[in-house]
Amino acid sequence: MQQTHLRRTQLTDEVADTLRDRIMTGELRPGDHIRLDETASSLGCSVTPVREALVTLRGEGLVRSSPHRGFIVEALDRGDIVDIFWMQAELSARLATHAAHHPDLAAHLTRMHQLVDSLEEAVDAGDHTAILRGEFAFHRQVNLTANSTKLAWFVFSASKYTPYDLYARDPEWAREAVSSHRRLIEHLRAGDTAAIRAEIHARFDDARDRLIRQLDSTDFFDADPATA
């Protein structure tokens, strides 16, 4: 019974991640109805994890429930996007500055170099799945080096709102990610906390602007959730 619950919880989280990503990229627009049966069918699962996932997203303010109408996507404006990426940048920058003071930093930097090399190979091959894995592995290594588990948890929670798949399919973004990670490694080596913060904020600012442009291209911000 416990194993079944754990599997369902994991599936619920996966469905929530998928729907959150669709909202953040504009695939699901403010005012759109998310129908349980249709969503379950498209994701190849039962209705239960979809309903549970939507309850989670309702708690995050991304959808609302309406009697007899199911769940409806809430409005998300430019200010929300700016705030989400500012928060991630601030938390990630603090983690990275912690990492700069690790007593065995040299060993961690060697591992970071290896991860960036692997990421660059994925970028050259145009393998967006490997790019996603490489990005996750690099940031995980920075977080491990920071040795601040509570802060890393907050970063992970905030990162749920970043549609990484959108970026991983963008060759320009992917190449710049490799260059940025290499610069960050050198800033960590030098213990230059100002440069660390600037590098991380620049990356999140770029990701923010790319997402806003993507949403603008679909007239996402012009949708009226009250009348859709």
PDB file of C-alpha atoms in Angstrom:
ATOM      1  CA  MET A   1       0.000   0.000   0.000  1.00  0.00           C
ATOM      2  CA  GLN A   2       2.823   2.393   0.870  1.00  0.00           C
ATOM      3  CA  GLN A   3       4.651   1.647  -2.402  1.00  0.00           C
ATOM      4  CA  THR A   4       1.495   2.425  -4.369  1.00  0.00           C
ATOM      5  CA  HIS A   5       1.173   5.768  -2.561  1.00  0.00           C
ATOM      6  CA  LEU A   6       4.785   6.661  -3.312  1.00  0.00           C
ATOM      7  CA  ARG A   7       4.408   5.819  -6.998  1.00  0.00           C
ATOM      8  CA  ARG A   8       1.247   7.908  -7.222  1.00  0.00           C
ATOM      9  CA  THR A   9       2.905  10.816  -5.419  1.00  0.00           C
ATOM     10  CA  GLN A  10       5.787  10.725  -7.874  1.00  0.00           C
ATOM     11  CA  LEU A  11       3.374  10.608 -10.818  1.00  0.00           C
ATOM     12  CA  THR A  12       1.411  13.515  -9.379  1.00  0.00           C
ATOM     13  CA  ASP A  13       4.619  15.545  -9.147  1.00  0.00           C
ATOM     14  CA  GLU A  14       5.489  14.698 -12.755  1.00  0.00           C
ATOM     15  CA  VAL A  15       2.049  15.759 -13.966  1.00  0.00           C
ATOM     16  CA  ALA A  16       2.303  18.991 -11.960  1.00  0.00           C
ATOM     17  CA  ASP A  17       5.732  19.662 -13.517  1.00  0.00           C
ATOM     18  CA  THR A  18       4.345  19.109 -17.012  1.00  0.00           C
ATOM     19  CA  LEU A  19       1.316  21.362 -16.525  1.00  0.00           C
ATOM     20  CA  ARG A  20       3.395  24.031 -14.784  1.00  0.00           C
ATOM     21  CA  ASP A  21       5.787  24.025 -17.722  1.00  0.00           C
ATOM     22  CA  ARG A  22       2.907  24.344 -20.199  1.00  0.00           C
ATOM     23  CA  ILE A  23       1.587  27.343 -18.306  1.00  0.00           C
ATOM     24  CA  MET A  24       4.987  29.017 -17.996  1.00  0.00           C
ATOM     25  CA  THR A  25       5.679  28.675 -21.733  1.00  0.00           C
ATOM     26  CA  GLY A  26       2.230  29.857 -22.823  1.00  0.00           C
ATOM     27  CA  GLU A  27       1.047  26.520 -24.186  1.00  0.00           C
ATOM     28  CA  LEU A  28      -1.735  26.866 -21.624  1.00  0.00           C
ATOM     29  CA  ARG A  29      -2.977  30.471 -21.536  1.00  0.00           C
ATOM     30  CA  PRO A  30      -4.850  32.479 -18.900  1.00  0.00           C
ATOM     31  CA  GLY A  31      -8.506  31.505 -19.032  1.00  0.00           C
ATOM     32  CA  ASP A  32      -7.877  28.096 -20.601  1.00  0.00           C
ATOM     33  CA  HIS A  33      -9.815  25.212 -19.080  1.00  0.00           C
ATOM     34  CA  ILE A  34      -7.770  22.182 -18.093  1.00  0.00           C
ATOM     35  CA  ARG A  35     -10.046  19.202 -18.453  1.00  0.00           C
ATOM     36  CA  LEU A  36      -9.205  16.194 -16.358  1.00  0.00           C
ATOM     37  CA  ASP A  37     -10.133  13.480 -18.868  1.00  0.00           C
ATOM     38  CA  GLU A  38      -8.404  15.116 -21.805  1.00  0.00           C
ATOM     39  CA  THR A  39      -5.261  15.863 -19.812  1.00  0.00           C
ATOM     40  CA  ALA A  40      -5.095  12.353 -18.365  1.00  0.00           C
ATOM     41  CA  SER A  41      -5.485  10.868 -21.834  1.00  0.00           C
ATOM     42  CA  SER A  42      -2.749  13.064 -23.321  1.00  0.00           C
ATOM     43  CA  LEU A  43      -0.355  12.195 -20.503  1.00  0.00           C
ATOM     44  CA  GLY A  44      -1.188   8.505 -20.463  1.00  0.00           C
ATOM     45  CA  CYS A  45      -2.279   8.368 -16.836  1.00  0.00           C
ATOM     46  CA  SER A  46      -5.468   8.209 -14.804  1.00  0.00           C
ATOM     47  CA  VAL A  47      -7.524  11.201 -13.751  1.00  0.00           C
ATOM     48  CA  THR A  48      -6.443  10.985 -10.090  1.00  0.00           C
ATOM     49  CA  PRO A  49      -2.840  12.269 -10.437  1.00  0.00           C
ATOM     50  CA  VAL A  50      -4.080  15.003 -12.791  1.00  0.00           C
ATOM     51  CA  ARG A  51      -6.616  16.182 -10.222  1.00  0.00           C
ATOM     52  CA  GLU A  52      -4.010  16.050  -7.444  1.00  0.00           C
ATOM     53  CA  ALA A  53      -1.498  17.934  -9.612  1.00  0.00           C
ATOM     54  CA  LEU A  54      -4.043  20.660 -10.333  1.00  0.00           C
ATOM     55  CA  VAL A  55      -4.772  21.029  -6.623  1.00  0.00           C
ATOM     56  CA  THR A  56      -1.022  21.584  -6.151  1.00  0.00           C
ATOM     57  CA  LEU A  57      -0.981  24.216  -8.910  1.00  0.00           C
ATOM     58  CA  ARG A  58      -4.039  25.868  -7.381  1.00  0.00           C
ATOM     59  CA  GLY A  59      -2.050  26.235  -4.165  1.00  0.00           C
ATOM     60  CA  GLU A  60       0.696  27.938  -6.193  1.00  0.00           C
ATOM     61  CA  GLY A  61      -1.775  30.373  -7.729  1.00  0.00           C
ATOM     62  CA  LEU A  62      -1.306  29.082 -11.287  1.00  0.00           C
ATOM     63  CA  VAL A  63      -4.852  27.754 -11.680  1.00  0.00           C
ATOM     64  CA  ARG A  64      -8.188  28.214  -9.971  1.00  0.00           C
ATOM     65  CA  SER A  65     -11.071  25.794  -9.575  1.00  0.00           C
ATOM     66  CA  SER A  66     -14.559  26.690 -10.727  1.00  0.00           C
ATOM     67  CA  PRO A  67     -17.776  24.809  -9.879  1.00  0.00           C
ATOM     68  CA  HIS A  68     -18.821  22.561 -12.774  1.00  0.00           C
ATOM     69  CA  ARG A  69     -15.993  23.954 -14.937  1.00  0.00           C
ATOM     70  CA  GLY A  70     -12.941  22.215 -13.515  1.00  0.00           C
ATOM     71  CA  PHE A  71      -9.683  24.128 -13.388  1.00  0.00           C
ATOM     72  CA  ILE A  72      -8.872  27.371 -15.184  1.00  0.00           C
ATOM     73  CA  VAL A  73      -5.427  28.872 -15.798  1.00  0.00           C
ATOM     74  CA  GLU A  74      -4.891  32.056 -13.799  1.00  0.00           C
ATOM     75  CA  ALA A  75      -3.339  35.260 -15.131  1.00  0.00           C
ATOM     76  CA  LEU A  76       0.451  35.602 -15.076  1.00  0.00           C
ATOM     77  CA  ASP A  77       1.885  39.021 -15.855  1.00  0.00           C
ATOM     78  CA  ARG A  78       5.353  40.313 -16.715  1.00  0.00           C
ATOM     79  CA  GLY A  79       5.910  41.372 -13.119  1.00  0.00           C
ATOM     80  CA  ASP A  80       5.380  37.786 -11.974  1.00  0.00           C
ATOM     81  CA  ILE A  81       8.035  36.567 -14.419  1.00  0.00           C
ATOM     82  CA  VAL A  82      10.469  39.262 -13.282  1.00  0.00           C
ATOM     83  CA  ASP A  83       9.917  38.359  -9.624  1.00  0.00           C
ATOM     84  CA  ILE A  84      10.313  34.620 -10.218  1.00  0.00           C
ATOM     85  CA  PHE A  85      13.649  35.034 -11.970  1.00  0.00           C
ATOM     86  CA  TRP A  86      14.898  37.663  -9.510  1.00  0.00           C
ATOM     87  CA  MET A  87      14.234  35.262  -6.641  1.00  0.00           C
ATOM     88  CA  GLN A  88      16.051  32.412  -8.379  1.00  0.00           C
ATOM     89  CA  ALA A  89      19.007  34.661  -9.185  1.00  0.00           C
ATOM     90  CA  GLU A  90      19.317  35.899  -5.602  1.00  0.00           C
ATOM     91  CA  LEU A  91      19.122  32.423  -4.085  1.00  0.00           C
ATOM     92  CA  SER A  92      21.467  30.880  -6.658  1.00  0.00           C
ATOM     93  CA  ALA A  93      23.999  33.693  -6.260  1.00  0.00           C
ATOM     94  CA  ARG A  94      24.065  33.212  -2.495  1.00  0.00           C
ATOM     95  CA  LEU A  95      24.578  29.465  -2.926  1.00  0.00           C
ATOM     96  CA  ALA A  96      27.453  30.040  -5.341  1.00  0.00           C
ATOM     97  CA  THR A  97      29.174  32.514  -3.017  1.00  0.00           C
ATOM     98  CA  HIS A  98      28.954  29.890  -0.287  1.00  0.00           C
ATOM     99  CA  ALA A  99      30.579  27.428  -2.696  1.00  0.00           C
ATOM    100  CA  ALA A 100      33.537  29.777  -3.193  1.00  0.00           C
ATOM    101  CA  HIS A 101      34.546  29.198   0.438  1.00  0.00           C
ATOM    102  CA  HIS A 102      34.537  25.391   0.380  1.00  0.00           C
ATOM    103  CA  PRO A 103      37.794  24.052   1.903  1.00  0.00           C
ATOM    104  CA  ASP A 104      38.171  21.494  -0.902  1.00  0.00           C
ATOM    105  CA  LEU A 105      37.091  23.862  -3.672  1.00  0.00           C
ATOM    106  CA  ALA A 106      39.775  22.735  -6.127  1.00  0.00           C
ATOM    107  CA  ALA A 107      38.374  19.188  -6.303  1.00  0.00           C
ATOM    108  CA  HIS A 108      34.858  20.495  -6.845  1.00  0.00           C
ATOM    109  CA  LEU A 109      36.045  22.845  -9.586  1.00  0.00           C
ATOM    110  CA  THR A 110      37.689  19.921 -11.355  1.00  0.00           C
ATOM    111  CA  ARG A 111      34.362  18.121 -11.333  1.00  0.00           C
ATOM    112  CA  MET A 112      32.587  21.255 -12.601  1.00  0.00           C
ATOM    113  CA  HIS A 113      35.060  21.464 -15.492  1.00  0.00           C
ATOM    114  CA  GLN A 114      34.252  17.866 -16.422  1.00  0.00           C
ATOM    115  CA  LEU A 115      30.515  18.557 -16.309  1.00  0.00           C
ATOM    116  CA  VAL A 116      30.836  21.635 -18.517  1.00  0.00           C
ATOM    117  CA  ASP A 117      32.904  19.652 -21.011  1.00  0.00           C
ATOM    118  CA  SER A 118      30.129  17.054 -21.165  1.00  0.00           C
ATOM    119  CA  LEU A 119      27.530  19.789 -21.503  1.00  0.00           C
ATOM    120  CA  GLU A 120      29.447  21.322 -24.392  1.00  0.00           C
ATOM    121  CA  GLU A 121      29.504  17.954 -26.161  1.00  0.00           C
ATOM    122  CA  ALA A 122      25.722  17.758 -25.776  1.00  0.00           C
ATOM    123  CA  VAL A 123      25.347  21.290 -27.152  1.00  0.00           C
ATOM    124  CA  ASP A 124      27.561  20.466 -30.145  1.00  0.00           C
ATOM    125  CA  ALA A 125      25.470  17.358 -30.798  1.00  0.00           C
ATOM    126  CA  GLY A 126      22.204  19.276 -30.467  1.00  0.00           C
ATOM    127  CA  ASP A 127      20.993  16.709 -27.918  1.00  0.00           C
ATOM    128  CA  HIS A 128      18.505  18.711 -25.869  1.00  0.00           C
ATOM    129  CA  THR A 129      17.841  15.831 -23.451  1.00  0.00           C
ATOM    130  CA  ALA A 130      21.555  15.584 -22.669  1.00  0.00           C
ATOM    131  CA  ILE A 131      21.671  19.377 -22.343  1.00  0.00           C
ATOM    132  CA  LEU A 132      18.950  19.214 -19.706  1.00  0.00           C
ATOM    133  CA  ARG A 133      20.854  16.524 -17.818  1.00  0.00           C
ATOM    134  CA  GLY A 134      24.101  18.471 -18.121  1.00  0.00           C
ATOM    135  CA  GLU A 135      22.549  21.679 -16.818  1.00  0.00           C
ATOM    136  CA  PHE A 136      21.028  19.854 -13.871  1.00  0.00           C
ATOM    137  CA  ALA A 137      24.330  18.114 -13.077  1.00  0.00           C
ATOM    138  CA  PHE A 138      26.346  21.338 -13.174  1.00  0.00           C
ATOM    139  CA  HIS A 139      23.990  23.266 -10.915  1.00  0.00           C
ATOM    140  CA  ARG A 140      23.733  20.287  -8.577  1.00  0.00           C
ATOM    141  CA  GLN A 141      27.524  20.284  -8.274  1.00  0.00           C
ATOM    142  CA  VAL A 142      27.540  23.986  -7.389  1.00  0.00           C
ATOM    143  CA  ASN A 143      24.848  23.328  -4.776  1.00  0.00           C
ATOM    144  CA  LEU A 144      26.801  20.416  -3.302  1.00  0.00           C
ATOM    145  CA  THR A 145      29.891  22.593  -3.096  1.00  0.00           C
ATOM    146  CA  ALA A 146      27.909  25.292  -1.302  1.00  0.00           C
ATOM    147  CA  ASN A 147      26.970  22.740   1.372  1.00  0.00           C
ATOM    148  CA  SER A 148      23.815  24.636   2.305  1.00  0.00           C
ATOM    149  CA  THR A 149      20.967  22.147   2.116  1.00  0.00           C
ATOM    150  CA  LYS A 150      18.166  24.454   3.230  1.00  0.00           C
ATOM    151  CA  LEU A 151      19.092  27.134   0.715  1.00  0.00           C
ATOM    152  CA  ALA A 152      19.466  24.503  -2.003  1.00  0.00           C
ATOM    153  CA  TRP A 153      15.928  23.313  -1.226  1.00  0.00           C
ATOM    154  CA  PHE A 154      14.561  26.823  -1.759  1.00  0.00           C
ATOM    155  CA  VAL A 155      16.459  27.095  -5.046  1.00  0.00           C
ATOM    156  CA  PHE A 156      15.016  23.769  -6.177  1.00  0.00           C
ATOM    157  CA  SER A 157      11.492  24.894  -5.275  1.00  0.00           C
ATOM    158  CA  ALA A 158      11.880  28.165  -7.171  1.00  0.00           C
ATOM    159  CA  SER A 159      13.425  26.416 -10.188  1.00  0.00           C
ATOM    160  CA  LYS A 160      10.137  24.582 -10.831  1.00  0.00           C
ATOM    161  CA  TYR A 161       8.951  27.729 -12.586  1.00  0.00           C
ATOM    162  CA  THR A 162      11.839  27.729 -15.067  1.00  0.00           C
ATOM    163  CA  PRO A 163      10.871  25.980 -18.336  1.00  0.00           C
ATOM    164  CA  TYR A 164      14.277  24.414 -18.920  1.00  0.00           C
ATOM    165  CA  ASP A 165      13.108  22.427 -21.926  1.00  0.00           C
ATOM    166  CA  LEU A 166      12.388  25.682 -23.751  1.00  0.00           C
ATOM    167  CA  TYR A 167      15.950  26.858 -23.184  1.00  0.00           C
ATOM    168  CA  ALA A 168      17.602  23.517 -23.921  1.00  0.00           C
ATOM    169  CA  ARG A 169      16.089  23.620 -27.416  1.00  0.00           C
ATOM    170  CA  ASP A 170      17.601  27.066 -28.050  1.00  0.00           C
ATOM    171  CA  PRO A 171      21.153  26.631 -29.483  1.00  0.00           C
ATOM    172  CA  GLU A 172      22.131  30.217 -28.686  1.00  0.00           C
ATOM    173  CA  TRP A 173      21.070  29.863 -25.060  1.00  0.00           C
ATOM    174  CA  ALA A 174      22.854  26.526 -24.752  1.00  0.00           C
ATOM    175  CA  ARG A 175      26.159  27.857 -26.108  1.00  0.00           C
ATOM    176  CA  GLU A 176      26.006  30.844 -23.787  1.00  0.00           C
ATOM    177  CA  ALA A 177      25.277  28.519 -20.855  1.00  0.00           C
ATOM    178  CA  VAL A 178      28.558  26.704 -21.510  1.00  0.00           C
ATOM    179  CA  SER A 179      30.506  29.988 -21.664  1.00  0.00           C
ATOM    180  CA  SER A 180      28.791  31.292 -18.543  1.00  0.00           C
ATOM    181  CA  HIS A 181      29.557  28.138 -16.569  1.00  0.00           C
ATOM    182  CA  ARG A 182      33.229  28.379 -17.526  1.00  0.00           C
ATOM    183  CA  ARG A 183      33.337  32.016 -16.383  1.00  0.00           C
ATOM    184  CA  LEU A 184      31.615  31.061 -13.140  1.00  0.00           C
ATOM    185  CA  ILE A 185      34.228  28.405 -12.449  1.00  0.00           C
ATOM    186  CA  GLU A 186      36.995  30.996 -12.796  1.00  0.00           C
ATOM    187  CA  HIS A 187      35.144  33.442 -10.538  1.00  0.00           C
ATOM    188  CA  LEU A 188      34.796  30.667  -7.954  1.00  0.00           C
ATOM    189  CA  ARG A 189      38.492  29.879  -8.236  1.00  0.00           C
ATOM    190  CA  ALA A 190      39.346  33.525  -7.650  1.00  0.00           C
ATOM    191  CA  GLY A 191      36.859  33.865  -4.799  1.00  0.00           C
ATOM    192  CA  ASP A 192      35.416  36.931  -6.533  1.00  0.00           C
ATOM    193  CA  THR A 193      31.947  37.070  -4.966  1.00  0.00           C
ATOM    194  CA  ALA A 194      30.931  40.228  -6.851  1.00  0.00           C
ATOM    195  CA  ALA A 195      31.757  38.584 -10.188  1.00  0.00           C
ATOM    196  CA  ILE A 196      29.951  35.389  -9.098  1.00  0.00           C
ATOM    197  CA  ARG A 197      26.791  37.341  -8.321  1.00  0.00           C
ATOM    198  CA  ALA A 198      27.015  39.350 -11.547  1.00  0.00           C
ATOM    199  CA  GLU A 199      27.480  36.223 -13.673  1.00  0.00           C
ATOM    200  CA  ILE A 200      24.529  34.427 -12.143  1.00  0.00           C
ATOM    201  CA  HIS A 201      22.236  37.447 -12.306  1.00  0.00           C
ATOM    202  CA  ALA A 202      23.172  37.978 -15.965  1.00  0.00           C
ATOM    203  CA  ARG A 203      22.171  34.403 -16.801  1.00  0.00           C
ATOM    204  CA  PHE A 204      18.822  34.666 -15.039  1.00  0.00           C
ATOM    205  CA  ASP A 205      18.152  38.079 -16.596  1.00  0.00           C
ATOM    206  CA  ASP A 206      18.771  36.558 -20.017  1.00  0.00           C
ATOM    207  CA  ALA A 207      16.478  33.600 -19.259  1.00  0.00           C
ATOM    208  CA  ARG A 208      13.800  35.986 -18.002  1.00  0.00           C
ATOM    209  CA  ASP A 209      13.953  38.114 -21.145  1.00  0.00           C
ATOM    210  CA  ARG A 210      13.838  35.069 -23.429  1.00  0.00           C
ATOM    211  CA  LEU A 211      10.747  33.751 -21.657  1.00  0.00           C
ATOM    212  CA  ILE A 212       8.985  37.120 -21.781  1.00  0.00           C
ATOM    213  CA  ARG A 213       9.697  37.349 -25.509  1.00  0.00           C
ATOM    214  CA  GLN A 214       8.296  33.841 -25.980  1.00  0.00           C
ATOM    215  CA  LEU A 215       5.119  34.711 -24.087  1.00  0.00           C
ATOM    216  CA  ASP A 216       4.785  38.038 -25.911  1.00  0.00           C
ATOM    217  CA  SER A 217       4.952  36.192 -29.242  1.00  0.00           C
ATOM    218  CA  THR A 218       1.799  34.271 -28.294  1.00  0.00           C
ATOM    219  CA  ASP A 219      -0.067  37.329 -26.887  1.00  0.00           C
ATOM    220  CA  PHE A 220      -0.029  35.472 -23.574  1.00  0.00           C
ATOM    221  CA  PHE A 221      -0.201  38.629 -21.480  1.00  0.00           C
ATOM    222  CA  ASP A 222      -3.200  39.917 -23.444  1.00  0.00           C
ATOM    223  CA  ALA A 223      -5.398  36.977 -22.502  1.00  0.00           C
ATOM    224  CA  ASP A 224      -8.264  37.760 -20.133  1.00  0.00           C
ATOM    225  CA  PRO A 225      -8.835  34.838 -17.738  1.00  0.00           C
ATOM    226  CA  ALA A 226     -12.121  36.328 -16.554  1.00  0.00           C
ATOM    227  CA  THR A 227     -13.768  36.172 -19.973  1.00  0.00           C
ATOM    228  CA  ALA A 228     -11.960  33.300 -21.739  1.00  0.00           C
TER     229      ALA A 228
END
